[in-house]
Amino acid sequence: MSDTRYIFVTGGVTSSLGKGIISSSLAVLLKARGYSVTIQKLDPYINIDPGTLNPYEHGECYVTEDGAETDLDLGHYERFTNVHTSQANNVTTGRVYQSVINQERHGDYLGDTVQVIPHITDEIKRRIQILGNTDKYDFVITEIGGTVGDIESLPFIESIRQLKWELGNRAVVIHLTYIPYLSAAGELKTKPTQHSVKAMLQQGVQPDIIVCRTEHPINQSVRKKISLFCNITEDCVIESIDASTIYDVPLNMLKERLDVQVLNKLKMEPEQEPDLSKWNTFLHRLKNPQTEVQIALVGKYVELHDAYKSICEAFIHAGTTQQCKVKVKWIKAEYLEENCNLAEVFADVQGILVAPGFGQRGIEGKILAVRYARTHNVPFFGICLGMQCAVVEFARNVLGFADANSVEMNPQTPYPVIDMMEQQKKVVNMGGTMRLGAYPCDIKRETKLFSAYQKENISERHRHRYEFNDTYAQAFEDNGMIASGSNPDTKLIEAVEIPSHPYFVGVQFHPEYKSTVEEPHPLFISFIQAAISKKATI
Ligand code: GLN
């Protein structure tokens, strides 16, 4: 039996309290003490994975190395811990039921009535322990999506109840709750927390530690009350006050001794003091910028910033390496189509990023943004659909291919410069069928890509169905847009750039998924450097 410890993180009172950030922060502290940690998210909805969810509802879909389309919290896990996650790190109710139903059809339960308890809960427990059983981790942190009391999360809480019983000292439950402040009474209120813990107790789970999300410091009497009503010691009431940046939260948790309490509950002696020197350097640079740039992010879902979470965080990471604050100017692509004055819109930016996306809406606005960047020497970075728009723009306005397009937008285009990949033509299902996950890419020397990465072979993550149609590659190259990266096996073109432009780079992959606090992404760094130089020339 492996001696991996299991830490469960549940949420009470309301959603959006930041369970992902608390889980990630705890992982940072445990890692800084020399332990190996992975974090997993269990999502109570029925979709098999978030790949088919509307970004307006759930924010970005994060893609792992092994090509899993996952919840955006996995992005936080990777950014904070610098540890890769995988398909096993995100499990939905849909996936759990799918496995159980497949086994039932296969005849594995012959004779049994298949039920939520034990069959669904066994499958949930199996999926929690898959990570622990690899013997790779001292700790598996499992975050349960949703809020305690929801119908949907009942089987997950029941599974925790059973596991706590089975694992004894090897399991601990952290409940994250909200302490509202009633300004009329001038008081912080613990009642919602008491109710939330009661709901957990009804389901048979006693939290060991309560983390209180709050806008005001919680005083001793609040701690006492929670301790009294929720059956925990006062030192296990942890304050999580609103922070100016999510990257402060690990330090706040350190101050509140969350990691020490977790280790105590698990009957472990802290082996070494946490070494957070790298984290502190990052924070120092983040909080003391010497310069500032503004980047236009042109996208389709800009009303919900979470739809571009990894890009925003990658900007922050890259900015700190240059001690530069990166401000984002959100631009709705459709807005650019409405005869607006582009020079005015882009007057105060030093770089334009055209974002990934799907479907026709906003596409012409994105192409206008590319054109502006190309013709006005504004640093340009196109990611996935953003790169495809750069190719379409160049075909139309430089090569003179009228109505050139991606076949995603116009299947009848006379110039399908972005075409459907061969393997995609037979695909009928939408879910999990794109080109997904990490693929190698060879980089040409003497390109912007090479100066960013400083190497010839890289690997980046993908999520798309369409690709640069290489029958046009020569025409592009003859006219000034080169392919700077390609897949060594399939020869698919993965990156384009315009050498005569100060910085014009489009990539078919998603570099933003690999940017972390410890390893800011080289392409984001080079883009920010170009924006800083642009600022110097204005
Ligand atoms: N819609 C495009 C494709 O499927 C781009 C996808 C993306 O930007 N992630 O190829």
PDB file of N, CA, C and O and ligand atoms in Angstrom, residues 355-359 363 366 383-388 406 408-409 418-419 421 434-435 462-467 507-510 512-513, ligand 1:
ATOM      1  N   ALA A 355      -6.534  36.278 -30.207  1.00  0.00           N
ATOM      2  CA  ALA A 355      -6.723  35.119 -29.334  1.00  0.00           C
ATOM      3  C   ALA A 355      -7.216  33.877 -30.073  1.00  0.00           C
ATOM      4  O   ALA A 355      -7.744  33.972 -31.183  1.00  0.00           O
ATOM      5  N   PRO A 356      -7.100  32.726 -29.408  1.00  0.00           N
ATOM      6  CA  PRO A 356      -7.682  31.496 -29.944  1.00  0.00           C
ATOM      7  C   PRO A 356      -9.211  31.593 -29.965  1.00  0.00           C
ATOM      8  O   PRO A 356      -9.782  32.468 -29.308  1.00  0.00           O
ATOM      9  N   GLY A 357      -9.841  30.714 -30.690  1.00  0.00           N
ATOM     10  CA  GLY A 357     -11.301  30.718 -30.704  1.00  0.00           C
ATOM     11  C   GLY A 357     -11.858  29.789 -31.762  1.00  0.00           C
ATOM     12  O   GLY A 357     -11.118  29.169 -32.528  1.00  0.00           O
ATOM     13  N   PHE A 358     -13.172  29.737 -31.800  1.00  0.00           N
ATOM     14  CA  PHE A 358     -13.862  28.853 -32.734  1.00  0.00           C
ATOM     15  C   PHE A 358     -15.019  29.596 -33.375  1.00  0.00           C
ATOM     16  O   PHE A 358     -15.650  30.438 -32.750  1.00  0.00           O
ATOM     17  N   GLY A 359     -15.293  29.294 -34.631  1.00  0.00           N
ATOM     18  CA  GLY A 359     -16.497  29.807 -35.281  1.00  0.00           C
ATOM     19  C   GLY A 359     -16.314  31.170 -35.903  1.00  0.00           C
ATOM     20  O   GLY A 359     -15.314  31.867 -35.702  1.00  0.00           O
ATOM     21  N   ILE A 363     -14.661  37.039 -36.614  1.00  0.00           N
ATOM     22  CA  ILE A 363     -13.464  36.664 -37.368  1.00  0.00           C
ATOM     23  C   ILE A 363     -12.931  37.824 -38.223  1.00  0.00           C
ATOM     24  O   ILE A 363     -11.727  38.065 -38.288  1.00  0.00           O
ATOM     25  N   LYS A 366     -11.014  40.223 -36.167  1.00  0.00           N
ATOM     26  CA  LYS A 366      -9.669  39.732 -35.838  1.00  0.00           C
ATOM     27  C   LYS A 366      -8.725  39.970 -37.025  1.00  0.00           C
ATOM     28  O   LYS A 366      -7.569  40.351 -36.843  1.00  0.00           O
ATOM     29  N   ILE A 383      -2.352  33.474 -31.628  1.00  0.00           N
ATOM     30  CA  ILE A 383      -2.342  32.127 -31.049  1.00  0.00           C
ATOM     31  C   ILE A 383      -3.486  31.311 -31.643  1.00  0.00           C
ATOM     32  O   ILE A 383      -4.651  31.713 -31.567  1.00  0.00           O
ATOM     33  N   CYS A 384      -3.148  30.198 -32.234  1.00  0.00           N
ATOM     34  CA  CYS A 384      -4.091  29.240 -32.810  1.00  0.00           C
ATOM     35  C   CYS A 384      -5.002  29.930 -33.824  1.00  0.00           C
ATOM     36  O   CYS A 384      -4.546  30.284 -34.898  1.00  0.00           O
ATOM     37  N   LEU A 385      -6.277  30.220 -33.475  1.00  0.00           N
ATOM     38  CA  LEU A 385      -7.100  30.938 -34.448  1.00  0.00           C
ATOM     39  C   LEU A 385      -6.453  32.272 -34.807  1.00  0.00           C
ATOM     40  O   LEU A 385      -6.583  32.752 -35.940  1.00  0.00           O
ATOM     41  N   GLY A 386      -5.742  32.866 -33.865  1.00  0.00           N
ATOM     42  CA  GLY A 386      -5.053  34.134 -34.119  1.00  0.00           C
ATOM     43  C   GLY A 386      -4.005  33.992 -35.205  1.00  0.00           C
ATOM     44  O   GLY A 386      -3.836  34.872 -36.062  1.00  0.00           O
ATOM     45  N   MET A 387      -3.290  32.854 -35.208  1.00  0.00           N
ATOM     46  CA  MET A 387      -2.318  32.600 -36.271  1.00  0.00           C
ATOM     47  C   MET A 387      -3.056  32.362 -37.588  1.00  0.00           C
ATOM     48  O   MET A 387      -2.650  32.855 -38.647  1.00  0.00           O
ATOM     49  N   GLN A 388      -4.150  31.630 -37.518  1.00  0.00           N
ATOM     50  CA  GLN A 388      -4.904  31.339 -38.747  1.00  0.00           C
ATOM     51  C   GLN A 388      -5.422  32.645 -39.374  1.00  0.00           C
ATOM     52  O   GLN A 388      -5.398  32.807 -40.594  1.00  0.00           O
ATOM     53  N   SER A 406     -10.322  30.488 -43.929  1.00  0.00           N
ATOM     54  CA  SER A 406     -10.210  29.154 -43.353  1.00  0.00           C
ATOM     55  C   SER A 406     -11.488  28.419 -43.749  1.00  0.00           C
ATOM     56  O   SER A 406     -12.574  29.025 -43.743  1.00  0.00           O
ATOM     57  N   GLU A 408     -13.067  26.558 -42.029  1.00  0.00           N
ATOM     58  CA  GLU A 408     -13.977  26.591 -40.873  1.00  0.00           C
ATOM     59  C   GLU A 408     -14.989  27.727 -41.037  1.00  0.00           C
ATOM     60  O   GLU A 408     -16.135  27.604 -40.660  1.00  0.00           O
ATOM     61  N   MET A 409     -14.544  28.833 -41.619  1.00  0.00           N
ATOM     62  CA  MET A 409     -15.405  30.011 -41.749  1.00  0.00           C
ATOM     63  C   MET A 409     -16.159  30.008 -43.078  1.00  0.00           C
ATOM     64  O   MET A 409     -17.275  30.490 -43.165  1.00  0.00           O
ATOM     65  N   ILE A 418      -6.307  27.991 -44.824  1.00  0.00           N
ATOM     66  CA  ILE A 418      -6.387  27.182 -43.605  1.00  0.00           C
ATOM     67  C   ILE A 418      -7.411  26.086 -43.910  1.00  0.00           C
ATOM     68  O   ILE A 418      -8.568  26.374 -44.221  1.00  0.00           O
ATOM     69  N   ASP A 419      -6.946  24.865 -43.822  1.00  0.00           N
ATOM     70  CA  ASP A 419      -7.794  23.761 -44.271  1.00  0.00           C
ATOM     71  C   ASP A 419      -7.989  22.755 -43.139  1.00  0.00           C
ATOM     72  O   ASP A 419      -7.254  22.764 -42.155  1.00  0.00           O
ATOM     73  N   MET A 421      -7.623  19.359 -41.230  1.00  0.00           N
ATOM     74  CA  MET A 421      -6.610  18.319 -41.235  1.00  0.00           C
ATOM     75  C   MET A 421      -7.207  17.023 -41.764  1.00  0.00           C
ATOM     76  O   MET A 421      -8.376  16.731 -41.518  1.00  0.00           O
ATOM     77  N   MET A 434     -10.406  16.839 -31.298  1.00  0.00           N
ATOM     78  CA  MET A 434      -9.493  17.735 -32.013  1.00  0.00           C
ATOM     79  C   MET A 434      -8.059  17.193 -31.961  1.00  0.00           C
ATOM     80  O   MET A 434      -7.796  16.160 -31.349  1.00  0.00           O
ATOM     81  N   ARG A 435      -7.146  17.925 -32.573  1.00  0.00           N
ATOM     82  CA  ARG A 435      -5.722  17.599 -32.383  1.00  0.00           C
ATOM     83  C   ARG A 435      -5.365  18.173 -31.012  1.00  0.00           C
ATOM     84  O   ARG A 435      -5.352  19.392 -30.829  1.00  0.00           O
ATOM     85  N   HIS A 462      -1.554  21.521 -28.224  1.00  0.00           N
ATOM     86  CA  HIS A 462      -2.473  21.917 -29.301  1.00  0.00           C
ATOM     87  C   HIS A 462      -3.927  21.686 -28.925  1.00  0.00           C
ATOM     88  O   HIS A 462      -4.241  20.844 -28.088  1.00  0.00           O
ATOM     89  N   ARG A 463      -4.799  22.428 -29.643  1.00  0.00           N
ATOM     90  CA  ARG A 463      -6.246  22.184 -29.538  1.00  0.00           C
ATOM     91  C   ARG A 463      -6.913  22.821 -30.752  1.00  0.00           C
ATOM     92  O   ARG A 463      -7.346  23.962 -30.711  1.00  0.00           O
ATOM     93  N   HIS A 464      -6.951  22.116 -31.844  1.00  0.00           N
ATOM     94  CA  HIS A 464      -7.553  22.679 -33.062  1.00  0.00           C
ATOM     95  C   HIS A 464      -7.858  21.585 -34.081  1.00  0.00           C
ATOM     96  O   HIS A 464      -7.361  20.459 -33.975  1.00  0.00           O
ATOM     97  N   ARG A 465      -8.703  21.950 -35.053  1.00  0.00           N
ATOM     98  CA  ARG A 465      -9.038  21.008 -36.129  1.00  0.00           C
ATOM     99  C   ARG A 465      -8.434  21.411 -37.463  1.00  0.00           C
ATOM    100  O   ARG A 465      -8.349  20.621 -38.374  1.00  0.00           O
ATOM    101  N   TYR A 466      -8.093  22.691 -37.595  1.00  0.00           N
ATOM    102  CA  TYR A 466      -7.665  23.210 -38.895  1.00  0.00           C
ATOM    103  C   TYR A 466      -6.175  23.526 -38.856  1.00  0.00           C
ATOM    104  O   TYR A 466      -5.581  23.648 -37.797  1.00  0.00           O
ATOM    105  N   GLU A 467      -5.595  23.690 -40.029  1.00  0.00           N
ATOM    106  CA  GLU A 467      -4.139  23.893 -40.110  1.00  0.00           C
ATOM    107  C   GLU A 467      -3.792  24.723 -41.351  1.00  0.00           C
ATOM    108  O   GLU A 467      -4.591  24.837 -42.289  1.00  0.00           O
ATOM    109  N   VAL A 507       1.381  31.335 -33.912  1.00  0.00           N
ATOM    110  CA  VAL A 507       1.662  29.921 -33.604  1.00  0.00           C
ATOM    111  C   VAL A 507       0.368  29.121 -33.573  1.00  0.00           C
ATOM    112  O   VAL A 507      -0.649  29.577 -33.044  1.00  0.00           O
ATOM    113  N   GLN A 508       0.425  27.933 -34.132  1.00  0.00           N
ATOM    114  CA  GLN A 508      -0.755  27.079 -34.195  1.00  0.00           C
ATOM    115  C   GLN A 508      -1.031  26.432 -32.831  1.00  0.00           C
ATOM    116  O   GLN A 508      -2.145  26.051 -32.529  1.00  0.00           O
ATOM    117  N   PHE A 509       0.017  26.354 -32.012  1.00  0.00           N
ATOM    118  CA  PHE A 509      -0.149  25.745 -30.683  1.00  0.00           C
ATOM    119  C   PHE A 509      -0.509  26.807 -29.649  1.00  0.00           C
ATOM    120  O   PHE A 509      -0.639  27.993 -29.977  1.00  0.00           O
ATOM    121  N   HIS A 510      -0.657  26.345 -28.403  1.00  0.00           N
ATOM    122  CA  HIS A 510      -1.049  27.241 -27.308  1.00  0.00           C
ATOM    123  C   HIS A 510       0.085  27.371 -26.293  1.00  0.00           C
ATOM    124  O   HIS A 510       0.122  26.620 -25.309  1.00  0.00           O
ATOM    125  N   GLU A 512       0.469  29.505 -24.060  1.00  0.00           N
ATOM    126  CA  GLU A 512       0.003  30.001 -22.751  1.00  0.00           C
ATOM    127  C   GLU A 512      -0.189  28.878 -21.728  1.00  0.00           C
ATOM    128  O   GLU A 512      -0.065  29.101 -20.526  1.00  0.00           O
ATOM    129  N   TYR A 513      -0.496  27.658 -22.198  1.00  0.00           N
ATOM    130  CA  TYR A 513      -0.737  26.567 -21.250  1.00  0.00           C
ATOM    131  C   TYR A 513       0.535  26.160 -20.512  1.00  0.00           C
ATOM    132  O   TYR A 513       0.467  25.505 -19.483  1.00  0.00           O
TER     133      TYR A 513
HETATM  134  N1  GLN B   1     -11.026  27.060 -34.646  1.00  0.00           N
HETATM  135  C1  GLN B   1      -9.668  26.806 -35.009  1.00  0.00           C
HETATM  136  C2  GLN B   1      -9.403  25.328 -35.259  1.00  0.00           C
HETATM  137  O1  GLN B   1     -10.144  24.486 -34.825  1.00  0.00           O
HETATM  138  C3  GLN B   1      -8.713  27.339 -33.950  1.00  0.00           C
HETATM  139  C4  GLN B   1      -8.839  26.679 -32.606  1.00  0.00           C
HETATM  140  C5  GLN B   1      -8.200  27.444 -31.486  1.00  0.00           C
HETATM  141  O2  GLN B   1      -7.959  28.641 -31.599  1.00  0.00           O
HETATM  142  N2  GLN B   1      -7.949  26.790 -30.375  1.00  0.00           N
HETATM  143  O3  GLN B   1      -8.450  24.993 -35.916  1.00  0.00           O
END
